[in-house]
PDB file of C-alpha atoms in Angstrom:
ATOM      1  CA  ASP A 199       7.743  14.399  -5.139  1.00 50.00           C
ATOM      2  CA  ALA A 200       7.270  11.117  -6.951  1.00 57.00           C
ATOM      3  CA  LYS A 201      10.259   8.853  -6.806  1.00 85.00           C
ATOM      4  CA  THR A 202       9.114   6.532  -9.533  1.00 93.00           C
ATOM      5  CA  THR A 203       7.601   6.795 -13.001  1.00 94.00           C
ATOM      6  CA  GLN A 204       5.487   3.975 -14.455  1.00 96.00           C
ATOM      7  CA  PRO A 205       3.194   3.828 -17.589  1.00 97.00           C
ATOM      8  CA  THR A 206      -0.445   4.411 -16.833  1.00 96.00           C
ATOM      9  CA  SER A 207      -1.608   1.089 -18.447  1.00 97.00           C
ATOM     10  CA  MET A 208      -0.443  -1.982 -20.189  1.00 97.00           C
ATOM     11  CA  ASP A 209      -2.071  -4.872 -21.777  1.00 97.00           C
ATOM     12  CA  CYS A 210      -0.808  -8.562 -22.023  1.00 96.00           C
ATOM     13  CA  ALA A 211      -2.080 -11.664 -23.579  1.00 97.00           C
ATOM     14  CA  GLU A 212      -2.960 -14.496 -21.229  1.00 97.00           C
ATOM     15  CA  GLY A 213      -0.089 -17.036 -20.994  1.00 97.00           C
ATOM     16  CA  ARG A 214       2.425 -14.506 -22.193  1.00 97.00           C
ATOM     17  CA  ALA A 215       5.090 -12.737 -20.118  1.00 97.00           C
ATOM     18  CA  ALA A 216       4.104  -9.243 -18.751  1.00 98.00           C
ATOM     19  CA  ASN A 217       6.976  -6.903 -18.304  1.00 98.00           C
ATOM     20  CA  LEU A 218       6.206  -3.871 -16.185  1.00 98.00           C
ATOM     21  CA  PRO A 219       8.801  -1.110 -16.408  1.00 98.00           C
ATOM     22  CA  CYS A 220       9.614   1.418 -13.783  1.00 97.00           C
ATOM     23  CA  ASN A 221      11.993   4.441 -13.796  1.00 96.00           C
ATOM     24  CA  HIS A 222      13.575   5.526 -10.507  1.00 94.00           C
ATOM     25  CA  SER A 223      16.492   7.645 -11.694  1.00 94.00           C
ATOM     26  CA  THR A 224      16.973   9.526  -8.394  1.00 91.00           C
ATOM     27  CA  ILE A 225      17.225   6.382  -6.369  1.00 91.00           C
ATOM     28  CA  SER A 226      20.033   6.600  -3.739  1.00 87.00           C
ATOM     29  CA  GLY A 227      22.325   3.766  -2.601  1.00 85.00           C
ATOM     30  CA  ASN A 228      20.467   2.574   0.325  1.00 85.00           C
ATOM     31  CA  GLU A 229      16.987   2.625  -1.191  1.00 88.00           C
ATOM     32  CA  TYR A 230      15.141  -0.524  -2.167  1.00 91.00           C
ATOM     33  CA  VAL A 231      12.641  -1.129  -5.070  1.00 93.00           C
ATOM     34  CA  TYR A 232       9.355  -2.759  -3.972  1.00 94.00           C
ATOM     35  CA  TRP A 233       6.562  -3.942  -6.014  1.00 96.00           C
ATOM     36  CA  TYR A 234       2.893  -4.327  -4.899  1.00 97.00           C
ATOM     37  CA  ARG A 235      -0.199  -4.887  -6.686  1.00 98.00           C
ATOM     38  CA  GLN A 236      -3.790  -4.139  -5.975  1.00 97.00           C
ATOM     39  CA  ILE A 237      -6.616  -6.253  -7.483  1.00 96.00           C
ATOM     40  CA  HIS A 238      -9.948  -4.564  -7.792  1.00 92.00           C
ATOM     41  CA  SER A 239     -11.672  -3.890  -4.433  1.00 89.00           C
ATOM     42  CA  GLN A 240      -8.771  -5.581  -2.501  1.00 94.00           C
ATOM     43  CA  GLY A 241      -5.916  -4.081  -0.406  1.00 96.00           C
ATOM     44  CA  PRO A 242      -2.432  -3.989  -2.050  1.00 97.00           C
ATOM     45  CA  GLN A 243      -0.456  -7.248  -2.055  1.00 97.00           C
ATOM     46  CA  TYR A 244       3.286  -7.516  -1.717  1.00 95.00           C
ATOM     47  CA  ILE A 245       5.074  -9.047  -4.641  1.00 97.00           C
ATOM     48  CA  ILE A 246       8.807  -8.590  -4.483  1.00 96.00           C
ATOM     49  CA  HIS A 247      11.575  -6.287  -3.537  1.00 93.00           C
ATOM     50  CA  GLY A 248      15.342  -5.857  -4.255  1.00 93.00           C
ATOM     51  CA  LEU A 249      18.390  -3.658  -3.765  1.00 92.00           C
ATOM     52  CA  LYS A 250      20.675  -4.169  -6.664  1.00 91.00           C
ATOM     53  CA  ASN A 251      20.629  -7.976  -7.575  1.00 89.00           C
ATOM     54  CA  ASN A 252      17.850  -9.463  -9.557  1.00 94.00           C
ATOM     55  CA  GLU A 253      15.318 -11.273  -7.525  1.00 96.00           C
ATOM     56  CA  THR A 254      12.946 -14.077  -8.212  1.00 97.00           C
ATOM     57  CA  ASN A 255      10.147 -15.589  -6.185  1.00 96.00           C
ATOM     58  CA  GLU A 256       7.107 -17.714  -6.838  1.00 95.00           C
ATOM     59  CA  MET A 257       5.063 -14.701  -8.022  1.00 95.00           C
ATOM     60  CA  ALA A 258       7.536 -12.767 -10.287  1.00 97.00           C
ATOM     61  CA  SER A 259      11.043 -11.718 -11.079  1.00 98.00           C
ATOM     62  CA  LEU A 260      12.601  -8.368 -10.444  1.00 98.00           C
ATOM     63  CA  ILE A 261      15.250  -7.068 -12.893  1.00 98.00           C
ATOM     64  CA  ILE A 262      17.218  -4.009 -11.743  1.00 97.00           C
ATOM     65  CA  THR A 263      19.544  -2.301 -14.182  1.00 96.00           C
ATOM     66  CA  GLU A 264      23.165  -2.021 -13.229  1.00 95.00           C
ATOM     67  CA  ASP A 265      22.959   1.725 -12.585  1.00 94.00           C
ATOM     68  CA  ARG A 266      19.712   1.098 -10.462  1.00 95.00           C
ATOM     69  CA  LYS A 267      17.910   3.876 -12.372  1.00 95.00           C
ATOM     70  CA  SER A 268      15.095   1.476 -13.596  1.00 96.00           C
ATOM     71  CA  SER A 269      13.737  -1.906 -13.133  1.00 97.00           C
ATOM     72  CA  THR A 270      11.253  -4.266 -14.644  1.00 98.00           C
ATOM     73  CA  LEU A 271       8.842  -6.522 -12.866  1.00 98.00           C
ATOM     74  CA  ILE A 272       8.117  -9.746 -14.866  1.00 98.00           C
ATOM     75  CA  LEU A 273       5.147 -11.983 -14.541  1.00 97.00           C
ATOM     76  CA  PRO A 274       6.405 -15.046 -16.558  1.00 96.00           C
ATOM     77  CA  HIS A 275       3.085 -16.543 -17.542  1.00 95.00           C
ATOM     78  CA  ALA A 276       0.237 -13.872 -16.981  1.00 97.00           C
ATOM     79  CA  THR A 277      -3.239 -15.170 -16.094  1.00 97.00           C
ATOM     80  CA  LEU A 278      -6.519 -13.337 -16.069  1.00 97.00           C
ATOM     81  CA  ARG A 279      -6.200 -13.132 -12.333  1.00 96.00           C
ATOM     82  CA  ASP A 280      -2.966 -10.966 -12.631  1.00 97.00           C
ATOM     83  CA  THR A 281      -5.093  -8.096 -13.917  1.00 98.00           C
ATOM     84  CA  ALA A 282      -4.441  -5.382 -11.269  1.00 98.00           C
ATOM     85  CA  VAL A 283      -2.783  -2.101 -10.584  1.00 98.00           C
ATOM     86  CA  TYR A 284       0.942  -2.571 -10.141  1.00 98.00           C
ATOM     87  CA  TYR A 285       2.924  -0.231  -7.891  1.00 97.00           C
ATOM     88  CA  CYS A 286       6.619   0.312  -8.003  1.00 96.00           C
ATOM     89  CA  ILE A 287       7.940   1.927  -4.899  1.00 94.00           C
ATOM     90  CA  VAL A 288      11.312   3.151  -3.803  1.00 91.00           C
ATOM     91  CA  ARG A 289      11.864   3.273  -0.100  1.00 86.00           C
ATOM     92  CA  GLY A 290      14.638   3.603   2.326  1.00 78.00           C
ATOM     93  CA  ALA A 291      15.701   1.444   5.187  1.00 62.00           C
ATOM     94  CA  LEU A 292      14.502  -2.171   4.792  1.00 57.00           C
ATOM     95  CA  TYR A 293      13.158  -2.524   8.391  1.00 57.00           C
ATOM     96  CA  ASN A 294      11.118  -0.395  10.655  1.00 54.00           C
ATOM     97  CA  ASN A 295      10.543   2.239   7.992  1.00 62.00           C
ATOM     98  CA  ASN A 296       7.247   3.829   7.197  1.00 67.00           C
ATOM     99  CA  ASP A 297       8.535   5.655   4.092  1.00 69.00           C
ATOM    100  CA  MET A 298       6.414   3.787   1.590  1.00 80.00           C
ATOM    101  CA  ARG A 299       4.834   6.092  -0.952  1.00 84.00           C
ATOM    102  CA  PHE A 300       2.583   4.694  -3.698  1.00 89.00           C
ATOM    103  CA  GLY A 301       2.144   6.591  -6.961  1.00 88.00           C
ATOM    104  CA  ALA A 302      -0.624   5.927  -9.538  1.00 90.00           C
ATOM    105  CA  GLY A 303       0.871   2.709 -10.672  1.00 95.00           C
ATOM    106  CA  THR A 304       0.411   0.720 -13.902  1.00 97.00           C
ATOM    107  CA  ARG A 305      -2.922  -0.747 -14.654  1.00 97.00           C
ATOM    108  CA  LEU A 306      -2.297  -4.180 -16.202  1.00 98.00           C
ATOM    109  CA  THR A 307      -5.112  -5.874 -18.221  1.00 98.00           C
ATOM    110  CA  VAL A 308      -4.517  -9.530 -19.030  1.00 98.00           C
ATOM    111  CA  LYS A 309      -6.626 -10.457 -21.979  1.00 97.00           C
ATOM    112  CA  PRO A 310      -7.703 -13.943 -23.149  1.00 95.00           C
TER     113      PRO A 310
ATOM    114  CA  GLY B 167      -3.784 -18.048   8.620  1.00 58.00           C
ATOM    115  CA  ALA B 168      -5.617 -15.021   9.623  1.00 83.00           C
ATOM    116  CA  GLY B 169      -4.657 -11.844   7.668  1.00 95.00           C
ATOM    117  CA  VAL B 170      -5.341  -8.147   8.429  1.00 97.00           C
ATOM    118  CA  SER B 171      -9.158  -7.573   8.927  1.00 97.00           C
ATOM    119  CA  GLN B 172     -10.966  -4.229   8.910  1.00 98.00           C
ATOM    120  CA  SER B 173     -14.382  -3.363   9.981  1.00 97.00           C
ATOM    121  CA  PRO B 174     -16.796  -2.162   8.865  1.00 98.00           C
ATOM    122  CA  ARG B 175     -16.083  -2.878   5.241  1.00 97.00           C
ATOM    123  CA  TYR B 176     -18.591  -0.128   4.170  1.00 98.00           C
ATOM    124  CA  LYS B 177     -19.619   3.017   6.100  1.00 98.00           C
ATOM    125  CA  VAL B 178     -21.937   5.699   5.062  1.00 98.00           C
ATOM    126  CA  ALA B 179     -21.959   8.814   7.162  1.00 98.00           C
ATOM    127  CA  LYS B 180     -23.853  12.067   7.000  1.00 98.00           C
ATOM    128  CA  ARG B 181     -21.713  15.074   6.796  1.00 98.00           C
ATOM    129  CA  GLY B 182     -20.759  16.182  10.275  1.00 98.00           C
ATOM    130  CA  GLN B 183     -21.005  12.671  11.891  1.00 98.00           C
ATOM    131  CA  ASP B 184     -18.087  11.104  13.707  1.00 98.00           C
ATOM    132  CA  VAL B 185     -16.923   7.533  12.422  1.00 98.00           C
ATOM    133  CA  ALA B 186     -14.557   5.015  13.850  1.00 98.00           C
ATOM    134  CA  LEU B 187     -12.774   2.507  11.662  1.00 98.00           C
ATOM    135  CA  ARG B 188     -11.203  -0.586  13.200  1.00 98.00           C
ATOM    136  CA  CYS B 189      -8.144  -2.550  12.132  1.00 98.00           C
ATOM    137  CA  ASP B 190      -7.141  -5.976  13.487  1.00 98.00           C
ATOM    138  CA  PRO B 191      -3.527  -6.636  12.313  1.00 97.00           C
ATOM    139  CA  ILE B 192      -1.831 -10.019  12.015  1.00 96.00           C
ATOM    140  CA  SER B 193      -1.127 -11.323  15.449  1.00 95.00           C
ATOM    141  CA  GLY B 194       2.405 -10.427  16.648  1.00 93.00           C
ATOM    142  CA  HIS B 195       2.984  -7.736  14.008  1.00 94.00           C
ATOM    143  CA  VAL B 196       4.701  -4.796  15.633  1.00 91.00           C
ATOM    144  CA  SER B 197       4.156  -2.165  12.897  1.00 91.00           C
ATOM    145  CA  LEU B 198       0.716  -0.909  11.797  1.00 94.00           C
ATOM    146  CA  PHE B 199       0.024   1.525   9.013  1.00 94.00           C
ATOM    147  CA  TRP B 200      -3.046   3.565   7.968  1.00 96.00           C
ATOM    148  CA  TYR B 201      -3.538   4.733   4.325  1.00 96.00           C
ATOM    149  CA  GLN B 202      -6.257   6.686   2.533  1.00 97.00           C
ATOM    150  CA  GLN B 203      -7.039   5.795  -0.977  1.00 96.00           C
ATOM    151  CA  ALA B 204      -9.190   8.116  -3.232  1.00 95.00           C
ATOM    152  CA  LEU B 205     -10.829   6.825  -6.131  1.00 92.00           C
ATOM    153  CA  GLY B 206      -8.511   6.024  -9.047  1.00 89.00           C
ATOM    154  CA  GLN B 207      -5.444   6.953  -6.934  1.00 92.00           C
ATOM    155  CA  GLY B 208      -2.739   5.076  -5.094  1.00 93.00           C
ATOM    156  CA  PRO B 209      -2.937   4.645  -1.233  1.00 94.00           C
ATOM    157  CA  GLU B 210      -1.519   7.832   0.601  1.00 93.00           C
ATOM    158  CA  PHE B 211       0.186   7.293   3.931  1.00 92.00           C
ATOM    159  CA  LEU B 212      -1.630   8.634   6.966  1.00 94.00           C
ATOM    160  CA  THR B 213       0.079   7.305  10.128  1.00 94.00           C
ATOM    161  CA  TYR B 214       2.263   4.654  11.525  1.00 91.00           C
ATOM    162  CA  PHE B 215       2.543   2.803  14.907  1.00 93.00           C
ATOM    163  CA  GLN B 216       5.254   0.679  16.344  1.00 91.00           C
ATOM    164  CA  ASN B 217       3.476  -1.292  19.117  1.00 93.00           C
ATOM    165  CA  GLU B 218       1.388   1.332  20.967  1.00 95.00           C
ATOM    166  CA  ALA B 219       3.585   4.295  20.035  1.00 95.00           C
ATOM    167  CA  GLN B 220       2.506   6.590  17.137  1.00 95.00           C
ATOM    168  CA  LEU B 221       5.775   7.260  15.545  1.00 91.00           C
ATOM    169  CA  ASP B 222       4.570   9.225  12.583  1.00 90.00           C
ATOM    170  CA  LYS B 223       1.138  11.036  11.941  1.00 91.00           C
ATOM    171  CA  SER B 224       2.473  13.463   9.223  1.00 90.00           C
ATOM    172  CA  GLY B 225       0.025  12.169   6.732  1.00 92.00           C
ATOM    173  CA  LEU B 226      -3.185  12.863   8.691  1.00 96.00           C
ATOM    174  CA  PRO B 227      -4.875  15.504   6.564  1.00 95.00           C
ATOM    175  CA  SER B 228      -6.447  17.391   9.453  1.00 95.00           C
ATOM    176  CA  ASP B 229      -6.878  17.521  13.258  1.00 96.00           C
ATOM    177  CA  ARG B 230     -10.217  15.793  12.650  1.00 98.00           C
ATOM    178  CA  PHE B 231      -8.268  12.607  12.019  1.00 98.00           C
ATOM    179  CA  PHE B 232      -7.118  10.657  15.135  1.00 97.00           C
ATOM    180  CA  ALA B 233      -5.627   7.139  15.272  1.00 98.00           C
ATOM    181  CA  GLU B 234      -4.839   5.075  18.401  1.00 97.00           C
ATOM    182  CA  ARG B 235      -3.476   1.712  19.209  1.00 97.00           C
ATOM    183  CA  PRO B 236      -3.613   1.577  22.962  1.00 96.00           C
ATOM    184  CA  GLU B 237      -2.532  -2.013  23.596  1.00 94.00           C
ATOM    185  CA  GLY B 238      -0.228  -2.435  20.588  1.00 92.00           C
ATOM    186  CA  SER B 239      -2.558  -4.702  18.626  1.00 95.00           C
ATOM    187  CA  VAL B 240      -6.038  -3.461  17.429  1.00 98.00           C
ATOM    188  CA  SER B 241      -6.091   0.104  16.050  1.00 98.00           C
ATOM    189  CA  THR B 242      -9.001   2.561  15.428  1.00 98.00           C
ATOM    190  CA  LEU B 243      -8.897   5.402  12.998  1.00 98.00           C
ATOM    191  CA  LYS B 244     -11.459   8.136  14.138  1.00 98.00           C
ATOM    192  CA  ILE B 245     -12.734  10.907  11.793  1.00 98.00           C
ATOM    193  CA  GLN B 246     -14.566  13.614  13.541  1.00 98.00           C
ATOM    194  CA  ARG B 247     -17.175  15.877  11.831  1.00 98.00           C
ATOM    195  CA  THR B 248     -16.908  14.021   8.526  1.00 98.00           C
ATOM    196  CA  GLN B 249     -16.649  16.087   5.299  1.00 97.00           C
ATOM    197  CA  GLN B 250     -17.438  15.008   1.726  1.00 97.00           C
ATOM    198  CA  GLU B 251     -13.735  15.021   0.877  1.00 96.00           C
ATOM    199  CA  ASP B 252     -13.105  12.250   3.470  1.00 98.00           C
ATOM    200  CA  SER B 253     -14.945   9.879   1.212  1.00 98.00           C
ATOM    201  CA  ALA B 254     -12.284   7.220   0.266  1.00 98.00           C
ATOM    202  CA  VAL B 255     -11.210   3.755   1.080  1.00 98.00           C
ATOM    203  CA  TYR B 256      -9.141   3.492   4.352  1.00 98.00           C
ATOM    204  CA  LEU B 257      -6.534   0.815   4.224  1.00 98.00           C
ATOM    205  CA  CYS B 258      -4.686  -0.677   7.263  1.00 97.00           C
ATOM    206  CA  ALA B 259      -1.492  -2.589   6.995  1.00 95.00           C
ATOM    207  CA  SER B 260       0.638  -4.499   9.458  1.00 95.00           C
ATOM    208  CA  SER B 261       4.207  -5.605   9.297  1.00 92.00           C
ATOM    209  CA  LEU B 262       6.474  -7.775  11.516  1.00 89.00           C
ATOM    210  CA  GLU B 263       9.586  -5.885  10.980  1.00 78.00           C
ATOM    211  CA  GLY B 264       8.519  -2.953   8.762  1.00 72.00           C
ATOM    212  CA  ASP B 265       9.670  -4.447   5.529  1.00 79.00           C
ATOM    213  CA  LYS B 266       6.692  -6.251   3.821  1.00 89.00           C
ATOM    214  CA  GLN B 267       3.423  -4.792   4.708  1.00 92.00           C
ATOM    215  CA  TYR B 268       0.236  -7.004   4.791  1.00 95.00           C
ATOM    216  CA  PHE B 269      -2.928  -5.014   3.944  1.00 97.00           C
ATOM    217  CA  GLY B 270      -6.544  -5.467   4.884  1.00 97.00           C
ATOM    218  CA  PRO B 271      -9.394  -5.194   2.479  1.00 97.00           C
ATOM    219  CA  GLY B 272     -10.151  -1.668   3.452  1.00 97.00           C
ATOM    220  CA  THR B 273     -13.169   0.328   4.654  1.00 98.00           C
ATOM    221  CA  ARG B 274     -15.016   2.323   2.089  1.00 98.00           C
ATOM    222  CA  LEU B 275     -16.293   5.409   3.642  1.00 98.00           C
ATOM    223  CA  THR B 276     -18.957   7.526   1.773  1.00 98.00           C
ATOM    224  CA  VAL B 277     -19.957  10.816   3.279  1.00 98.00           C
ATOM    225  CA  THR B 278     -23.245  12.126   1.972  1.00 96.00           C
TER     226      THR B 278
END
């Protein structure tokens, strides 16, 4: 069963913020939210992950709602190179856990 | 630094042939994962190693699929008597502690 729901596709103008939503209404207390992306013809690339606090790194910000039933990945200034499929994944234990199930993801197209 | 490498990048096999796909993980990474990605779909988990031990092979679609990692570093995914439905991109990922996974570029297998 899919643990997450994401829109199939989204567009974003170059230089604007891209906000990618993810619903995970059945998330349990010890499950983390991970985001990966996959640029065409490449392997997936880790972006960010979080448990309940908002997180930020050099690539993106992750905003998790207080009830943890949804989250948003924010790319603050999207570039053409950010065009990719973005996967939101809910998984259990942080370490030594192989429970990473990708869904279909959101295809983000950044337009000039 | 060197990332995860996979070889060959492309493989064409006639139906019924055996194939072997190689994965060189990041040096020192304990965990190694194999995924299968059909066209237009997200990656699907196949199997997981921690060092040389195969801890989970629940995702292998049939007994024609076999993976090994005899010395806890390089891994080989072998598919016997290939079928057309085996056509996909096979991704390998490695991880130091099982949290962030680093993916290789994948091997695109086409069975004719």
